[in-house]
mmCIF file of C-alpha atoms in Angstrom:
data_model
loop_
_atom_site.group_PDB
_atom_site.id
_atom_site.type_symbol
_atom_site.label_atom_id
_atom_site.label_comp_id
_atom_site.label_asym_id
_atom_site.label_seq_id
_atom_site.Cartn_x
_atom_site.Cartn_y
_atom_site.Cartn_z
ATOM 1 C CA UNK A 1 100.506 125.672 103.814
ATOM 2 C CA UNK A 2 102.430 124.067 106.585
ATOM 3 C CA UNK A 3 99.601 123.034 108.578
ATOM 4 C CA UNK A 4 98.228 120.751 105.084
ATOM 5 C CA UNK A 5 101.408 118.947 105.413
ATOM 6 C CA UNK A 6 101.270 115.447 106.995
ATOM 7 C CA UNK A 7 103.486 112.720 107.770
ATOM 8 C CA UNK A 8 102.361 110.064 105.700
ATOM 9 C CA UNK A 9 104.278 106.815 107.628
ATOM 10 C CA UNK A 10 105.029 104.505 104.379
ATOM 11 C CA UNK A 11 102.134 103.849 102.421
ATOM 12 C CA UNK A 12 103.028 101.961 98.887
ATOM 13 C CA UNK A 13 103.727 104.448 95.979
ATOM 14 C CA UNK A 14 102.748 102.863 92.602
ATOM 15 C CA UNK A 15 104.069 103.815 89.711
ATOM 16 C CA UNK A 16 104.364 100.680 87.647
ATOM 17 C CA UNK A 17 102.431 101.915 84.984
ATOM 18 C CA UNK A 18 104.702 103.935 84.114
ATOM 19 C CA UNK A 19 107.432 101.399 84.963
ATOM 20 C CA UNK A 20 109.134 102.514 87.914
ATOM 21 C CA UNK A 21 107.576 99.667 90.115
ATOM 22 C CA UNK A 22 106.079 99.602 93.356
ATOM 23 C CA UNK A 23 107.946 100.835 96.691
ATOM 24 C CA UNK A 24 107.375 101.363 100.503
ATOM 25 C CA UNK A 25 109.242 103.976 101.829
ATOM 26 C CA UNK A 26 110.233 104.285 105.240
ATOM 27 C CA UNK A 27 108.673 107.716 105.669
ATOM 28 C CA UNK A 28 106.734 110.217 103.491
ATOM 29 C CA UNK A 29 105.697 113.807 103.659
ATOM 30 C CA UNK A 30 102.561 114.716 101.804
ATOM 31 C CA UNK A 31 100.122 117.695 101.358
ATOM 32 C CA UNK A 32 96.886 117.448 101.695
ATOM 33 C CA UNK A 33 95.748 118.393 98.051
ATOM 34 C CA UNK A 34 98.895 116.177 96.690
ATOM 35 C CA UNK A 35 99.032 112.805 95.008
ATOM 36 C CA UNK A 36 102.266 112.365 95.884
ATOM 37 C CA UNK A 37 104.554 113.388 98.875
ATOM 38 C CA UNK A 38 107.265 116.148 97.996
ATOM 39 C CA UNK A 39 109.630 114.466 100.902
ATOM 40 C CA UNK A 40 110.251 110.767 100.658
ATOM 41 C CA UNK A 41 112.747 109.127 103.319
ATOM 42 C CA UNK A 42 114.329 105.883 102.581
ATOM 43 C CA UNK A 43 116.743 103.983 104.925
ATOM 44 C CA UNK A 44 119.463 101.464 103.694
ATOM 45 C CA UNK A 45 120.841 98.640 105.688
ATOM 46 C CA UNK A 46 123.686 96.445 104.758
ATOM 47 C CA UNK A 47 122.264 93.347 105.184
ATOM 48 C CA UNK A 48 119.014 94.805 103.250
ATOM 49 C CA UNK A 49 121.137 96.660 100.205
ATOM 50 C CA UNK A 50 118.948 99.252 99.091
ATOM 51 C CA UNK A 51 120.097 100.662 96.059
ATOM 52 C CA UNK A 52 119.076 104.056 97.155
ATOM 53 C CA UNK A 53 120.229 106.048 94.043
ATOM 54 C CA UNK A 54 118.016 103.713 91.848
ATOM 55 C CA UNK A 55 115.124 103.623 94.304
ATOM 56 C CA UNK A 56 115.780 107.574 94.632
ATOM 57 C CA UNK A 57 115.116 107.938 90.577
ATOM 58 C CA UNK A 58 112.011 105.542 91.031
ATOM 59 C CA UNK A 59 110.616 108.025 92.961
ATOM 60 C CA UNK A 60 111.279 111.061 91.365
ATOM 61 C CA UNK A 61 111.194 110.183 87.949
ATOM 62 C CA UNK A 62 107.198 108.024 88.499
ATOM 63 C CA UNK A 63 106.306 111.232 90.135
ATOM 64 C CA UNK A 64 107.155 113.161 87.451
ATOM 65 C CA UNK A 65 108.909 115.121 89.588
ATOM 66 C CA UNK A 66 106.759 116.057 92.233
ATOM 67 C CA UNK A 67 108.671 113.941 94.822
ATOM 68 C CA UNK A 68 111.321 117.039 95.619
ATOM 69 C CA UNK A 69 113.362 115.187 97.737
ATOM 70 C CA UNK A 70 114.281 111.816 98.493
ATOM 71 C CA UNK A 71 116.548 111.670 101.705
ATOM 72 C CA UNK A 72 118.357 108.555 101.945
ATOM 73 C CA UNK A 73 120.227 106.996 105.470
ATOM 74 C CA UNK A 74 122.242 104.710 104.843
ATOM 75 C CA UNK A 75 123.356 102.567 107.860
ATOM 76 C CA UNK A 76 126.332 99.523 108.019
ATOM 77 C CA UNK A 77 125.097 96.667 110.204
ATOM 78 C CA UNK A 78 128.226 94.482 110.955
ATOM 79 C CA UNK A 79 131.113 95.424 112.004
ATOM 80 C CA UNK A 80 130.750 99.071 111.587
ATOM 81 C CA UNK A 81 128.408 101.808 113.242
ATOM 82 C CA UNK A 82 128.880 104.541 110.438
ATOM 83 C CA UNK A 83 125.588 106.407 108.573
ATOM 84 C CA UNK A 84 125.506 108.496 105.950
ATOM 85 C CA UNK A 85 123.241 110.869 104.717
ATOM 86 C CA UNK A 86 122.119 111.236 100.960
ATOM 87 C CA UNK A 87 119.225 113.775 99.019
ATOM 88 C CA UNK A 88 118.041 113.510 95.552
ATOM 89 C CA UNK A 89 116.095 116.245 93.898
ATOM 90 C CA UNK A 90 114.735 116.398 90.446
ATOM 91 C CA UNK A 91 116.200 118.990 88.217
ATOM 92 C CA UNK A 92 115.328 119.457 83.998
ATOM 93 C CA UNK A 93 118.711 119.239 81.848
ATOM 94 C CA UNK A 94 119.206 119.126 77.972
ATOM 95 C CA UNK A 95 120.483 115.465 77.128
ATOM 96 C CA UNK A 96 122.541 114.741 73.957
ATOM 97 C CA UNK A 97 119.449 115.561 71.111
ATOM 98 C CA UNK A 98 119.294 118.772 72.972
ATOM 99 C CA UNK A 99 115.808 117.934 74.151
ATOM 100 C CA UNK A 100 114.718 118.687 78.335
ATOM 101 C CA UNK A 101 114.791 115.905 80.367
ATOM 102 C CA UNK A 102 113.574 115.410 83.972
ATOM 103 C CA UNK A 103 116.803 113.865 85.761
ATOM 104 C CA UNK A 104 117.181 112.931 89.716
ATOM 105 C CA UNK A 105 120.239 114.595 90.694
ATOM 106 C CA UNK A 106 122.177 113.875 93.495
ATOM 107 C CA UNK A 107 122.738 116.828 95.567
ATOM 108 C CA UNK A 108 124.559 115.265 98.758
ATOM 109 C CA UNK A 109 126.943 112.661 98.947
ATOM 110 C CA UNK A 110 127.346 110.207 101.070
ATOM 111 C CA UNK A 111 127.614 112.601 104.157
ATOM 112 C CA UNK A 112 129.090 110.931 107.586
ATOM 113 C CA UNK A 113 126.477 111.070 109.704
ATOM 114 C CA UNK A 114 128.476 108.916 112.256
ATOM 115 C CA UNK A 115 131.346 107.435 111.666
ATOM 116 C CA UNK A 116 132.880 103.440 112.310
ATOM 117 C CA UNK A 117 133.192 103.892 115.817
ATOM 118 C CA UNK A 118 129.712 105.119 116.238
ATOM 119 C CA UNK A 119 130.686 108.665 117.184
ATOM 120 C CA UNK A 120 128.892 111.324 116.113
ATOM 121 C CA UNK A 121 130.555 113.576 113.170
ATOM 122 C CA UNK A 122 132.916 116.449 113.586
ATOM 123 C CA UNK A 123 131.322 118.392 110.529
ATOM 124 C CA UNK A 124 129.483 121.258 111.764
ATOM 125 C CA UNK A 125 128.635 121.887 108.612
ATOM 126 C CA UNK A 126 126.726 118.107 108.594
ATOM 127 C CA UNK A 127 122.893 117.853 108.433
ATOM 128 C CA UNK A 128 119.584 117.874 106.520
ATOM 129 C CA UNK A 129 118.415 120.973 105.009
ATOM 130 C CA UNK A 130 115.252 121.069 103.049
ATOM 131 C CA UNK A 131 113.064 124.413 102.493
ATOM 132 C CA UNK A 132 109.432 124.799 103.148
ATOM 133 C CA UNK A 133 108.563 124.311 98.913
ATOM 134 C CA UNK A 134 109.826 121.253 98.910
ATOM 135 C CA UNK A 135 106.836 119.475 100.832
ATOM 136 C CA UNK A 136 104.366 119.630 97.828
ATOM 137 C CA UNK A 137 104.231 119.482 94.177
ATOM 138 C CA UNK A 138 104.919 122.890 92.142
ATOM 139 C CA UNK A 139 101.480 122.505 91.036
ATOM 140 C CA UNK A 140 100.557 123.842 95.119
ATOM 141 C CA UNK A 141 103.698 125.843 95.744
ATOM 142 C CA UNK A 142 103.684 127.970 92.551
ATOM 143 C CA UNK A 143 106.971 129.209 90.967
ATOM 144 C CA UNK A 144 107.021 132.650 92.216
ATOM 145 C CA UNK A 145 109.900 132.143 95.100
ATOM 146 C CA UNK A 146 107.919 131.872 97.819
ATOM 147 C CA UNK A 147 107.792 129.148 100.496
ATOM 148 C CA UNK A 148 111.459 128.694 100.638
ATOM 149 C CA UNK A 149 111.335 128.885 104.868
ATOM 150 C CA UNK A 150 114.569 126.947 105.665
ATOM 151 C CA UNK A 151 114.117 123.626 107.915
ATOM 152 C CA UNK A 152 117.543 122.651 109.229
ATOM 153 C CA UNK A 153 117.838 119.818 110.967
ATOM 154 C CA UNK A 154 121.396 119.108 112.499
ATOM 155 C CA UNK A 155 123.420 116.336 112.040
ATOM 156 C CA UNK A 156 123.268 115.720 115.943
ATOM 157 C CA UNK A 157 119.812 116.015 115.923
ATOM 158 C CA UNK A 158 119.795 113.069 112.920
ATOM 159 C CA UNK A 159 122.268 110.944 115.706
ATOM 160 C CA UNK A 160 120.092 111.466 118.315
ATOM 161 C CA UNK A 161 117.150 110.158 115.992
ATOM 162 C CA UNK A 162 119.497 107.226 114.777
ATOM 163 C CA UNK A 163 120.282 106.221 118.077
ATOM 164 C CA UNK A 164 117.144 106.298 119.729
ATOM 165 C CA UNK A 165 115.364 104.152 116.985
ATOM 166 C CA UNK A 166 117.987 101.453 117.052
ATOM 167 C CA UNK A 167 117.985 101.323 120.708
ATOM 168 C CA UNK A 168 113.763 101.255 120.354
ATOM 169 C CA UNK A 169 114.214 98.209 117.428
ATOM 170 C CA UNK A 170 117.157 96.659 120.028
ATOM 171 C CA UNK A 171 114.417 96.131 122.825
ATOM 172 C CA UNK A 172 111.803 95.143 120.585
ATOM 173 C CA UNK A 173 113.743 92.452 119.185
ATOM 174 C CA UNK A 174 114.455 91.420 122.809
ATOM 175 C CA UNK A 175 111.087 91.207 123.801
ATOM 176 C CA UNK A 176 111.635 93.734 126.538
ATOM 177 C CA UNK A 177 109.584 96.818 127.227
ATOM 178 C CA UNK A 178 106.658 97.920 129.892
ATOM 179 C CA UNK A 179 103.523 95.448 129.480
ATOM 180 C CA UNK A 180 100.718 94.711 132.084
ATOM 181 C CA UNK A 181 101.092 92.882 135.031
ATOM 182 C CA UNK A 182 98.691 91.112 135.980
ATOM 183 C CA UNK A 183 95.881 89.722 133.769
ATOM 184 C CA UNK A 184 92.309 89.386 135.325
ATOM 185 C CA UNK A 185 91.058 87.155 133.441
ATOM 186 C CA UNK A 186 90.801 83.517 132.535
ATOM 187 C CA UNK A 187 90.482 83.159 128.679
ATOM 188 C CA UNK A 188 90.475 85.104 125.664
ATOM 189 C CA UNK A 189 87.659 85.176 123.057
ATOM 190 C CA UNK A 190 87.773 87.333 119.531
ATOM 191 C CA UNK A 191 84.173 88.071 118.776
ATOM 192 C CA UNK A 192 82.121 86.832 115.670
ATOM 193 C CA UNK A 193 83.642 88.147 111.969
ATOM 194 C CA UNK A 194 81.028 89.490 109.790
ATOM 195 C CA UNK A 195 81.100 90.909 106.157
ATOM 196 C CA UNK A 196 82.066 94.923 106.326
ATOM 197 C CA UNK A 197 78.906 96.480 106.268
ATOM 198 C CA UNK A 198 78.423 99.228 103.614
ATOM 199 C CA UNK A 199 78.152 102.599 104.194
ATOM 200 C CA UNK A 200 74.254 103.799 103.941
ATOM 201 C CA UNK A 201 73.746 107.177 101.995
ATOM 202 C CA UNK A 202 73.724 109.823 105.086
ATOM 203 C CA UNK A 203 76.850 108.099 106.394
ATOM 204 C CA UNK A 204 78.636 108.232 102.948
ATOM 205 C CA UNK A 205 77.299 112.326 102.533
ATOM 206 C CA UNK A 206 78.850 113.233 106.180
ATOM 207 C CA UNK A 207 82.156 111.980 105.268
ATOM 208 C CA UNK A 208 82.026 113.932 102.168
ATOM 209 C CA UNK A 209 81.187 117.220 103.809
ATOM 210 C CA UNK A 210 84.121 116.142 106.195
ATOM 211 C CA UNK A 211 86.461 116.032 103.557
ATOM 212 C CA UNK A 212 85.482 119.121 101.367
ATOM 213 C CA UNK A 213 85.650 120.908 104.674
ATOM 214 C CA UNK A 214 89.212 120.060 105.480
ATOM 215 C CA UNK A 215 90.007 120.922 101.806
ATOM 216 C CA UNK A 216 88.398 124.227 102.171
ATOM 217 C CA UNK A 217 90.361 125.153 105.095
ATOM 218 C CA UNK A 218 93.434 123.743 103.837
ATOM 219 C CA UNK A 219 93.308 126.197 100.912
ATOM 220 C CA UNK A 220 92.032 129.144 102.959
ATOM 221 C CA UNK A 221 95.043 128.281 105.204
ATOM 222 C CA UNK A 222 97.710 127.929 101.824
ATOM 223 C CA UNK A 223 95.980 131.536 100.844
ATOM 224 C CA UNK A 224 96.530 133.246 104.400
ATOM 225 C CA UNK A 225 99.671 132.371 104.404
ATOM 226 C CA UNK A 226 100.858 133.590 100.765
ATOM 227 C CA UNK A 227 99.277 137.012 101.470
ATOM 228 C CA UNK A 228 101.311 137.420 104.224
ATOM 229 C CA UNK A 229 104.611 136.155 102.674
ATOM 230 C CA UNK A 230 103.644 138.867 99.707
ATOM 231 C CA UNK A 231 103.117 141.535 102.472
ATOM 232 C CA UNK A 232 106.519 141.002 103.727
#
């Protein structure tokens, strides 16, 4: 199962036809037989104002809830250095007509991930904890109990992450960083654009084999590994 899990960068989601618009997320976590990912991560500036709880529901509620988790990082740009961490998750409750209704819920708040000063946060108990289920839709991980592997990621592990990808965008911005030297040459040409060229039959039938290969081992992998979950 694991191994059918990619990360995804931010490709658009699209769910405006059923009219929770189109986003980008900053990250994404998708199986391979999934439309959608199960882990979406979205990050908030100030200057940018994400409304991450509405963006959150977006997600989850377009998906129909197979986006498990939206993790949201919230960071302040002026005058302050502190980040906090929020997840979403969809859950089912009975509203006021005492009908089920698919709801994004909340399940952390707002946790200091590091704090005004820009020091890292004296919670132990701080961090991102997501289990192995939550990666793909139920309609892969079945609702037998399985897949629930913890993956624990520590909220100094999260600073270190912060810290080095604002330091990254920092020298970017800067127009710093390694480049060549020297440059043997005396001009620069682009070559002649011409219209894509289609792809002929063979071409088009060895991608396809491609593909329903890595689908085949992707399931015989998804199989293995709920055998041996059942044998333990």
């Amino acid at each position: 199962f694991a191994r059918a899990v990619d990360a995804r960068g931010s490709p658009t989601l699209d769910f405006t036809k059923t009219g929770y618009g189109r986003h980008d997320p900053d990250a994404q976590f998708r199986h391979l037989r999934a439309q959608y990912p199960g882990v979406v991560i979205e990050v908030s500036y100030t200057q940018k104002r994400k409304e991450l709880a509405h963006v959150a529901e977006d997600y989850i509620l377009g998906s129909d809830g197979d986006v498990r988790v939206v993790v949201g990082l919230d960071v302040e740009y002026r005058n302050s250095k502190k980040a906090t961490l929020s997840v979403w998750r969809p859950d089912v409750v009975q509203n006021e007509a005492g009908e089920p209704e698919l709801v994004a819920v909340q399940t952390t708040v707002n946790q200091i991930l590091r704090d005004e000063e820009g020091n890292l946060s004296k919670n132990e108990k701080a961090g991102l904890c997501l289990q192995l289920r939550d990666f793909a839709t139920e309609a892969l991980v079945g609702t037998d109990g399985l897949l629930t592997d913890p993956i624990c990621i520590p909220a100094s592990t999260l600073y270190l992450y912060l810290e080095q990808a604002e330091q990254n965008v920092a020298m970017l911005k800067q127009n710093q960083g390694a480049v060549r030297e020297t440059k043997p040459w005396v001009r620069k040409r682009r070559r002649q654009r011409t219209p894509p060229e289609e792809l002929d039959d063979n071409r088009e039938a060895k991608f396809q084999k491609i593909e329903e290969k890595a689908m085949a081992q992707a399931e015989k992998d998804d199989s293995s590994y709920k055998t041996d979950s059942d044998g333990e």
